[in-house]
Structure formats: C-alpha cells, structure tokens
Coordinates of N, CA and C in Angstrom, one line a residue:
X1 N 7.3 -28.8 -9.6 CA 7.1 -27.8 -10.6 C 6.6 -26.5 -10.0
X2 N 7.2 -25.1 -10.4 CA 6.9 -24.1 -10.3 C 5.5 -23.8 -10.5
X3 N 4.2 -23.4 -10.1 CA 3.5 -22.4 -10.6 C 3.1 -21.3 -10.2
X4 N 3.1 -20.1 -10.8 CA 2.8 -18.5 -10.6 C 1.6 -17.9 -11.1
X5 N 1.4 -17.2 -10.2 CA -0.1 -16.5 -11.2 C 0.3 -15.2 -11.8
X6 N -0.3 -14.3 -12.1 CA -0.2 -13.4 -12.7 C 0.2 -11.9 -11.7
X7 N 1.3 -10.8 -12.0 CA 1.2 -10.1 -11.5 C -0.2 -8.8 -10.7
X8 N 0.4 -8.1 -9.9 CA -1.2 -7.1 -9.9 C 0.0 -5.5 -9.5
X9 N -0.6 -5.0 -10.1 CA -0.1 -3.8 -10.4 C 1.7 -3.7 -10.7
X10 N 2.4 -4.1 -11.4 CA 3.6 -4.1 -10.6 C 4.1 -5.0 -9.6
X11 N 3.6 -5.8 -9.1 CA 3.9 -7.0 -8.1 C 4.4 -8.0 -8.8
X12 N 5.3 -8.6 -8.8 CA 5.1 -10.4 -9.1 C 4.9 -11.2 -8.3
X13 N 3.7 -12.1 -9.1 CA 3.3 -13.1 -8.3 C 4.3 -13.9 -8.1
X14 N 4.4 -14.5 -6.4 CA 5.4 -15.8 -6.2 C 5.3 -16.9 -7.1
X15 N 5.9 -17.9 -6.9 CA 5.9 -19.3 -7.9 C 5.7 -20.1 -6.6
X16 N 4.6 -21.2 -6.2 CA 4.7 -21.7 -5.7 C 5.5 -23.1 -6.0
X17 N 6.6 -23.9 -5.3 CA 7.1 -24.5 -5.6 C 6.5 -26.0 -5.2
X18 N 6.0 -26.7 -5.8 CA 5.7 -28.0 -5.8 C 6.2 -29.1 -5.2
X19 N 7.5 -29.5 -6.6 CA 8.6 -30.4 -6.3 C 9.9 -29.2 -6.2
X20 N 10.5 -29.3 -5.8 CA 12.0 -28.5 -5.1 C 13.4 -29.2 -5.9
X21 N 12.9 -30.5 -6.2 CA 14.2 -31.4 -7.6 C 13.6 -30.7 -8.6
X22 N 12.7 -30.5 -9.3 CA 12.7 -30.0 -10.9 C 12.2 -28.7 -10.6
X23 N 11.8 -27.9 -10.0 CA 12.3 -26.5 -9.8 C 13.7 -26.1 -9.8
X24 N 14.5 -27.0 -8.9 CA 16.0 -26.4 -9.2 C 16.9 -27.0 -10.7
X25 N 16.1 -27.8 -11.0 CA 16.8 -28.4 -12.4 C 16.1 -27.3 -13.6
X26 N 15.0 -27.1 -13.7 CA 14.3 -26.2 -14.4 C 15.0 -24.4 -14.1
X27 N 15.6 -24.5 -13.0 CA 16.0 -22.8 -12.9 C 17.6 -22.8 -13.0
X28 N 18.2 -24.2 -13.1 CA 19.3 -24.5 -13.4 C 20.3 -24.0 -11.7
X29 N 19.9 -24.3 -11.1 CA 20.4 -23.5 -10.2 C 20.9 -24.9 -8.9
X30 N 21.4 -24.9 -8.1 CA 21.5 -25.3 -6.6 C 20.4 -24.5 -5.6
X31 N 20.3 -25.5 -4.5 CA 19.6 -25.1 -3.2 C 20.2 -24.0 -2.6
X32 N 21.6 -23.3 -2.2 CA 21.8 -22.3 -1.6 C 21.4 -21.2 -2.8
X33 N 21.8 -21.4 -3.9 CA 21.8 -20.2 -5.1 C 20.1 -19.8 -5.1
X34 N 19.3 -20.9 -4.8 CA 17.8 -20.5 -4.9 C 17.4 -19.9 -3.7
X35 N 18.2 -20.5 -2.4 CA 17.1 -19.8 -1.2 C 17.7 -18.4 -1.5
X36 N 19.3 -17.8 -1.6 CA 19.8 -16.7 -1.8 C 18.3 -15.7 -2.4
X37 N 18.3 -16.6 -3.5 CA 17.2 -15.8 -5.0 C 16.0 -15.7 -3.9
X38 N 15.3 -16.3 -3.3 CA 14.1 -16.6 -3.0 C 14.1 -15.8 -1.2
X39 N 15.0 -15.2 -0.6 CA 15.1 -14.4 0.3 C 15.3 -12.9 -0.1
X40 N 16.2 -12.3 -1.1 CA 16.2 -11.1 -2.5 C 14.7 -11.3 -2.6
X41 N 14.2 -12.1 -3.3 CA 12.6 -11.6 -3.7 C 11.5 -11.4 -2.7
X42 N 11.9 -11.9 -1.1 CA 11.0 -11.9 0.2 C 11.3 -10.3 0.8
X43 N 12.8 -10.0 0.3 CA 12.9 -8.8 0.9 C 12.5 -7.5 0.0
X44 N 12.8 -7.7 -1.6 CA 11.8 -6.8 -2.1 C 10.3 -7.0 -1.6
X45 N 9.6 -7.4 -1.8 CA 8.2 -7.8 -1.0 C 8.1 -6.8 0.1
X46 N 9.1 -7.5 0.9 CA 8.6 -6.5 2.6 C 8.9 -4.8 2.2
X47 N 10.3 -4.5 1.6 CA 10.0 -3.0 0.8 C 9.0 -2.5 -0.2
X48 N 8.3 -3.7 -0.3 CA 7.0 -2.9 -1.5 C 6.0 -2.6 -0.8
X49 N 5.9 -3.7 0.5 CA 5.0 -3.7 2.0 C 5.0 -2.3 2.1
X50 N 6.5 -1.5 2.7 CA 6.8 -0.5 3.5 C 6.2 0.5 2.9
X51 N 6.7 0.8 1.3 CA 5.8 1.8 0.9 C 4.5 1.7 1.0
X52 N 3.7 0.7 0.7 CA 2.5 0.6 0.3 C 1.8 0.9 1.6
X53 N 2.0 0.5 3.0 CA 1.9 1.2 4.2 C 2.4 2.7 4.3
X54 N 2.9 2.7 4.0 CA 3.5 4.7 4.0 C 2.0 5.0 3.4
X55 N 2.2 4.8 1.9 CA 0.9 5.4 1.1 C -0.4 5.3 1.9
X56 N -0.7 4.2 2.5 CA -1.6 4.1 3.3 C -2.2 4.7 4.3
X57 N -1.1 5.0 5.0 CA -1.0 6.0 6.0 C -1.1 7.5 5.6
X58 N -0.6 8.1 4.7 CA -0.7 9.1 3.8 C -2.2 9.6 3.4
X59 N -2.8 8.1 2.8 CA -4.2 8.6 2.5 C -5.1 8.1 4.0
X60 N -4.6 7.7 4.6 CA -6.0 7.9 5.9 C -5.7 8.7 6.7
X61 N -4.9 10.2 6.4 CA -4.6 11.1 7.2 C -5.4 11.9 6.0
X62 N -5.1 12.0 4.7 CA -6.0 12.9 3.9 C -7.2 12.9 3.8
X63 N -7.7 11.4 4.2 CA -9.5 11.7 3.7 C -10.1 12.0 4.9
X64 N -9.8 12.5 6.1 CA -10.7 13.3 6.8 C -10.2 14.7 6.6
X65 N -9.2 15.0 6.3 CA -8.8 16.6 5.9 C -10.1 16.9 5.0
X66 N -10.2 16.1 3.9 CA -10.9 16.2 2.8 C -12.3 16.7 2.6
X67 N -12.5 15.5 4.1 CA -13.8 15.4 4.6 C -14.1 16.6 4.8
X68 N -13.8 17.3 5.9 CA -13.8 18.1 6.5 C -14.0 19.5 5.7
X69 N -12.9 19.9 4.4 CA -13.1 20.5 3.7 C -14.7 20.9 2.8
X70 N -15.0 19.5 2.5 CA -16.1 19.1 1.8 C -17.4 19.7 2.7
X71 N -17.5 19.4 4.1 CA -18.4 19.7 5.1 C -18.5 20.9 4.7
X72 N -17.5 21.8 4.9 CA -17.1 23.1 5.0 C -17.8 23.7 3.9
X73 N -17.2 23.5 2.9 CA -18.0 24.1 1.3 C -19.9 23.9 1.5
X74 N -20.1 23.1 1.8 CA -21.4 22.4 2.1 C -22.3 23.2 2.7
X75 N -21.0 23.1 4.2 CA -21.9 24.7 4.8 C -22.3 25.9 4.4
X76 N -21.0 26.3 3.4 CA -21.0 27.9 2.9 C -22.1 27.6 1.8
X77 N -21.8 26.9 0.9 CA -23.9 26.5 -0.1 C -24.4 26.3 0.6
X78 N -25.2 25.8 1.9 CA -26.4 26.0 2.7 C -26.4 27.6 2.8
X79 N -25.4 28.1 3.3 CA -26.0 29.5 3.6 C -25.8 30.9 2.8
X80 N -25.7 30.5 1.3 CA -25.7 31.1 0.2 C -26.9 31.7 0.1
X81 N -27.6 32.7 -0.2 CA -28.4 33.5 -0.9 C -29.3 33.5 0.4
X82 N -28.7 33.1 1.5 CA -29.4 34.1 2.9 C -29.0 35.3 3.4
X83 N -27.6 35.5 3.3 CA -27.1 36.8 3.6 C -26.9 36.1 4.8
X84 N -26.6 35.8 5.4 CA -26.2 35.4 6.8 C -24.4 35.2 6.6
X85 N -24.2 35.7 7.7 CA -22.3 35.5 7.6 C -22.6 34.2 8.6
X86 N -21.3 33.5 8.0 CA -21.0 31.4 9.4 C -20.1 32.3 9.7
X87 N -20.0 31.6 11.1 CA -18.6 31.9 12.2 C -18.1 30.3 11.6
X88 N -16.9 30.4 11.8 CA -16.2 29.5 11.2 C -14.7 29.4 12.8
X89 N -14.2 27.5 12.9 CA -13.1 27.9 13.6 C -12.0 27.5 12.6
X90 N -10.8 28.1 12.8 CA -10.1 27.4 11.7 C -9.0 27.2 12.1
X91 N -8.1 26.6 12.2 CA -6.3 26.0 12.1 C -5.4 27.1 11.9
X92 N -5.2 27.8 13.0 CA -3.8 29.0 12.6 C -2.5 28.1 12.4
X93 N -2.1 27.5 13.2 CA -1.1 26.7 13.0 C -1.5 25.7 14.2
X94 N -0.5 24.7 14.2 CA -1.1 23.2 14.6 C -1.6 23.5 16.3
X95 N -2.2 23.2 16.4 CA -3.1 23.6 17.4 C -3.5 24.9 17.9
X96 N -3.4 25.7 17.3 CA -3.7 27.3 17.7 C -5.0 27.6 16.8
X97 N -6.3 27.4 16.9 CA -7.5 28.1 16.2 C -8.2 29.2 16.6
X98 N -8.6 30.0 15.7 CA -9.1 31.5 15.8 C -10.8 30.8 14.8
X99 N -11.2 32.2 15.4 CA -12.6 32.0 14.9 C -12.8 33.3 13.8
X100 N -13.4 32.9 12.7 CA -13.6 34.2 11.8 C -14.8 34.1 11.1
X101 N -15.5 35.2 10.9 CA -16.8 35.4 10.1 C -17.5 35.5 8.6
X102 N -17.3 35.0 8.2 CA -17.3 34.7 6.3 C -19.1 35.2 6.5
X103 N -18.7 36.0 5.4 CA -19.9 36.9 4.5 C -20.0 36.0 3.5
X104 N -21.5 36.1 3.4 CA -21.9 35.0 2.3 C -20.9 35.1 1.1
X105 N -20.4 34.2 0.2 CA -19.4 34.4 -0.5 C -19.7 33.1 -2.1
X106 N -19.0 33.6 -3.2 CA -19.7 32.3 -4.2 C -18.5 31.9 -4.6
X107 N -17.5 32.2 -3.8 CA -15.8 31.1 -3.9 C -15.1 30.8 -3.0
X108 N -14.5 30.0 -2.9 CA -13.5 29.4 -1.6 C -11.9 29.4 -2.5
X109 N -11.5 29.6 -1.7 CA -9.9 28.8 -1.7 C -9.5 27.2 -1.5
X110 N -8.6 27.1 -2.3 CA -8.3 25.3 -1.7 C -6.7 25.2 -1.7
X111 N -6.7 24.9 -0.7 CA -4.8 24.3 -1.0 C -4.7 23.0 -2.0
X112 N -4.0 23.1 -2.8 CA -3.5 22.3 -3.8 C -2.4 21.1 -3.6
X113 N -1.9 22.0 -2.9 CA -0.6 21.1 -2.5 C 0.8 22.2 -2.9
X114 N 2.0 21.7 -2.6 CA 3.1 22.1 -3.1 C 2.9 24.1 -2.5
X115 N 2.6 24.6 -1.8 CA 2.6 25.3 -1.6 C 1.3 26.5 -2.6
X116 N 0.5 25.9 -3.1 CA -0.7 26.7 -4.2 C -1.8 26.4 -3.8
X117 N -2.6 27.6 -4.0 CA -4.0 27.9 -3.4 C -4.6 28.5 -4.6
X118 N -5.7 28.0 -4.9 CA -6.5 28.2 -6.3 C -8.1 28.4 -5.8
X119 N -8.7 29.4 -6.2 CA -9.7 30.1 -5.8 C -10.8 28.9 -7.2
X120 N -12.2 28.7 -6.1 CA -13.1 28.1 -7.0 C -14.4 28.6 -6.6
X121 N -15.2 28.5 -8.0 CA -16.6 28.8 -7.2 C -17.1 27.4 -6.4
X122 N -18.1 28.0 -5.2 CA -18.3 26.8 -4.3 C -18.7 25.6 -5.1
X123 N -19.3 25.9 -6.1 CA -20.3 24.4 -6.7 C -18.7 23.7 -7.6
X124 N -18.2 24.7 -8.0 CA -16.4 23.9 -8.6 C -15.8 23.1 -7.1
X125 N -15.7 23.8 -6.5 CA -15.0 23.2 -5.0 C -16.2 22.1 -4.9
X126 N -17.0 22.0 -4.1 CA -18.2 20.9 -3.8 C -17.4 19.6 -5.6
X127 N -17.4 19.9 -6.3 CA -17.3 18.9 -7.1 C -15.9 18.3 -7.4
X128 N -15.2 19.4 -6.8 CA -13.5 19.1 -7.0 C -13.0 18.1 -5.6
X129 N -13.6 18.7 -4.9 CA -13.3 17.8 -3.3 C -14.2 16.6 -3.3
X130 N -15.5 16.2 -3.5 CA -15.9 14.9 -4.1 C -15.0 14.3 -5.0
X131 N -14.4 15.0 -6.0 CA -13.7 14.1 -6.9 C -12.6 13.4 -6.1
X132 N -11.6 14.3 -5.3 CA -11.0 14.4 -4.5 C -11.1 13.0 -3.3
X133 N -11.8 13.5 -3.1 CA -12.5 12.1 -2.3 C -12.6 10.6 -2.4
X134 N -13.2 10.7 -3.7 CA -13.6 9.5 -4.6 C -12.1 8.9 -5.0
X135 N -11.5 9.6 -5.3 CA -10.2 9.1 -5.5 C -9.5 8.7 -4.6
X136 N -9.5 9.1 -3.6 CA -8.6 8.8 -2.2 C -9.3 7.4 -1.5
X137 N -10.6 8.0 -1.5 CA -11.0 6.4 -0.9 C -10.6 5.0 -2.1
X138 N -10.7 5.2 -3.4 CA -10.4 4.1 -4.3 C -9.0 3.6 -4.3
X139 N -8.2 5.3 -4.2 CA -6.9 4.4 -3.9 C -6.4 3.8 -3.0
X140 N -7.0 4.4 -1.9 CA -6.9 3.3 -0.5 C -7.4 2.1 -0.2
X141 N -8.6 2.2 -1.2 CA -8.8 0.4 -1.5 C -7.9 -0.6 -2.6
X142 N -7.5 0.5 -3.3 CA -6.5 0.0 -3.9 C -5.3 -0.8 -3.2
X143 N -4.7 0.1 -2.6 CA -3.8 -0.5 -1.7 C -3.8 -1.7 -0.8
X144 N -4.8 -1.7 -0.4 CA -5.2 -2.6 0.9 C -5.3 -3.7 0.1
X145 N -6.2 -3.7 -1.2 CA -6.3 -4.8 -2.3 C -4.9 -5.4 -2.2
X146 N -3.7 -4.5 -2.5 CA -2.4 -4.9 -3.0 C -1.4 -5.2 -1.6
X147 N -2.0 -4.5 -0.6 CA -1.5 -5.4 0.6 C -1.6 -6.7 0.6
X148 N -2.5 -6.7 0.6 CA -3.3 -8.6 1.0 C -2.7 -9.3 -0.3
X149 N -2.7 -8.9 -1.7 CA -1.7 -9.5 -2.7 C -0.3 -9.5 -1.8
X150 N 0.3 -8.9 -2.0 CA 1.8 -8.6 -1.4 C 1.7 -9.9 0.1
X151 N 0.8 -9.7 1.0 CA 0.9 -10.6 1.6 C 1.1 -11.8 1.3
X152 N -0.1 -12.2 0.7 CA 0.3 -13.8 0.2 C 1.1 -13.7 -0.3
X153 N 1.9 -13.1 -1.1 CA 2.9 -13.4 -1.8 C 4.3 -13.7 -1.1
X154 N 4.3 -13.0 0.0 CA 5.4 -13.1 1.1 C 5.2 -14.6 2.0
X155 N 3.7 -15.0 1.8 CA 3.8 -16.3 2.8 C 4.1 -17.3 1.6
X156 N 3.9 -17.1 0.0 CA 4.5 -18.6 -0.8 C 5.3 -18.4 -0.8
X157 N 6.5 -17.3 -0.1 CA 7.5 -17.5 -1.1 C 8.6 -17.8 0.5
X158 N 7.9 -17.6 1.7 CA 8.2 -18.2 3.1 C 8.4 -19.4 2.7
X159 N 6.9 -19.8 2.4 CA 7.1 -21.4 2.4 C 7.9 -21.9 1.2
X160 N 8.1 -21.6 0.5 CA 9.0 -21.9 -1.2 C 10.1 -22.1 -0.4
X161 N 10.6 -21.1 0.6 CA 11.7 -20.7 1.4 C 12.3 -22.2 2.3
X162 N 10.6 -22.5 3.2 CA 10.8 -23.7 4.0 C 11.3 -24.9 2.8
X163 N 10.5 -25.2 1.8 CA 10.8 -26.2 1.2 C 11.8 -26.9 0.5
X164 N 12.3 -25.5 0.1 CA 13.9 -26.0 -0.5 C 15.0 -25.9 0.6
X165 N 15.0 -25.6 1.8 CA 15.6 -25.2 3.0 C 15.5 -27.1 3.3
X166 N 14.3 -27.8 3.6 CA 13.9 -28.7 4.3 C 14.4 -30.0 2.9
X167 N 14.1 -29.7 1.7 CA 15.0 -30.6 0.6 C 16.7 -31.0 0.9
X168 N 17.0 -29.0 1.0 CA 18.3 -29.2 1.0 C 19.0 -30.1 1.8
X169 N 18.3 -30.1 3.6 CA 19.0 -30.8 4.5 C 18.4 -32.3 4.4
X170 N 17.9 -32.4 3.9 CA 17.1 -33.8 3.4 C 18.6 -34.8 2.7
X171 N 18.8 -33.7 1.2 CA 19.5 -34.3 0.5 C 21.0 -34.4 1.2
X172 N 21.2 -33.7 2.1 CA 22.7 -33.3 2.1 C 22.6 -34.8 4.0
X173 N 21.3 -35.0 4.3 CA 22.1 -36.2 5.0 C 21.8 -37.4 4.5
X174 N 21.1 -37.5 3.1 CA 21.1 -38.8 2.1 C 22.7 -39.0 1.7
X175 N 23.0 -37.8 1.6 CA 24.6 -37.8 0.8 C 25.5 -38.3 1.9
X176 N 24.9 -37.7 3.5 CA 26.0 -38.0 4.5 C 26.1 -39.7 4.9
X177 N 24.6 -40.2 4.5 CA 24.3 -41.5 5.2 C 25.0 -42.5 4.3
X178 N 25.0 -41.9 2.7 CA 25.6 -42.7 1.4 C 26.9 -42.9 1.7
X179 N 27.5 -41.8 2.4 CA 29.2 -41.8 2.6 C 29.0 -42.7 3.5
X180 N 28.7 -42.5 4.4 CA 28.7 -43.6 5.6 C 28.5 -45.4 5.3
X181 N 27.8 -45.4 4.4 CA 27.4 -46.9 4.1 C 29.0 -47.3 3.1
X182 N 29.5 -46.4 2.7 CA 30.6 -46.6 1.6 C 31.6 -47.1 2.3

C-alpha cells in the first residue's frame, strides 16, 4: 500500500510504497509504466532542487549586501546631529572604490532593484532594510526547510524506484522458472 504525507509549499509528498503488488493493482498500471511515472516524478524533484538552490544562492549573496547597507544607515544616524561629515568607501564599479565625504544628511538613497533608486529618510531606510533583512533571512530558512523536504522526497521515491525495479525482476524470473518447470 501506498502512503503519502501532505504537500509543503507546492511540493508533493512521495508515496512511500509498501507492497509494490497492490500499489500497481491500485494505480492500475504495470512495473515498467510505474518506474517510467516514478523516475518523471524523481526528475521534477531534482528541477525543483535546481531552483530552490539558485534562490538560495540568490539570497546568501543579498543578505550581506543588506547587511552592509544596514551598517551604513546606522552609521550615518550615529553621526546625525553632530555636524561631522563620515568618509565613506564605496563600489564605483566591481572592484574600483573611491572614497567620498557625506555631510551630515536626514536621507539616503536605496537601490530597489530593476534599475530604481528611492530616496528615504534614514529612520525609513534603518526600518526598510531591517524589514528587508528579516525577510531574506526567513526566506532562506524557508528554503533550506524545503530543501531537506525535497530531499527526502527524492530518497522515497529512489527507494519506491528500488522496489518495484527489484519486484519486477523478482516476478519476471518466477514467470521464467514457471516456464521452465512447464
């Protein structure tokens, strides 16, 4: 007998296969027609893997950007209402930094994405890049959550794979040894 647990996000859970005779009688199917089905469902899996690793990678390249940004705002409110200009280094382009001197100031810029830059006051930024933050780290636990789902789900449905594989050749030399006794 088949049993499955419940999906997680969009996943479906494997069916772990029990008995491999009333799994295939219950799905109406044959041993080649099931591993077919049951290698189709191993390889969506490893493509849901791929992205979910892309995204992954995605967000642990953003949250030290983030980071970083966050520091940054942090610094410019520390040195609000001293009159003191920060020397600052910053990113001309990928490895080229220049140094520049910010006059105490009560807004920042933030890149958005998609090519937009939106002007905030520091205490909007300080709360927008936490939010920012908070999100990125969650969805990255998210993921990792849904890796390790996804994983198991690629080892029951290996073994689902082994066992009707190891039925099939089972049955097919009961059938050869029955000819043989005939």
């Amino acid at each position: 007998m088949a049993t499955s647990g419940s999906e997680r996000r969009g996943i479906p859970a494997a069916a772990f296969v029990e008995d491999v005779q009333t799994f295939l009688t219950t799905t109406g199917s044959d041993a080649t027609s099931a591993l077919n089905t049951l290698q189709e469902r191993r390889q969506q899996y490893k493509l849901v893997e791929m992205k979910l690793l892309a995204q992954q990678r995605d967000l642990q390249a953003k949250i030290p950007d983030i980071k970083k940004c966050l520091e940054t705002v942090e610094a410019l409110l520390a040195k609000q209402g001293t009159g003191e200009a920060t020397i600052v280094d910053f990113e001309v382009a990928e490895g080229i930094y220049s140094q520049a001197r910010i006059e105490a100031t009560n807004s920042v810029c933030l890149w958005l994405g998609a090519n937009v830059m939106l002007e905030y006051s520091c205490d909007e930024a300080l709360d927008l890049l936490k939010k920012n933050l908070d999100n990125a780290n969650a969805g990255l636990g998210a993921i990792v959550e849904d890796l390790q789902f996804l994983r198991d789900q690629v080892t029951i449905t290996e073994v689902t794979i082994a066992r009707v594989y190891n039925w099939d050749v089972h049955q097919r030399r009961k059938l050869r040894q029955a000819e043989k006794d005939v």
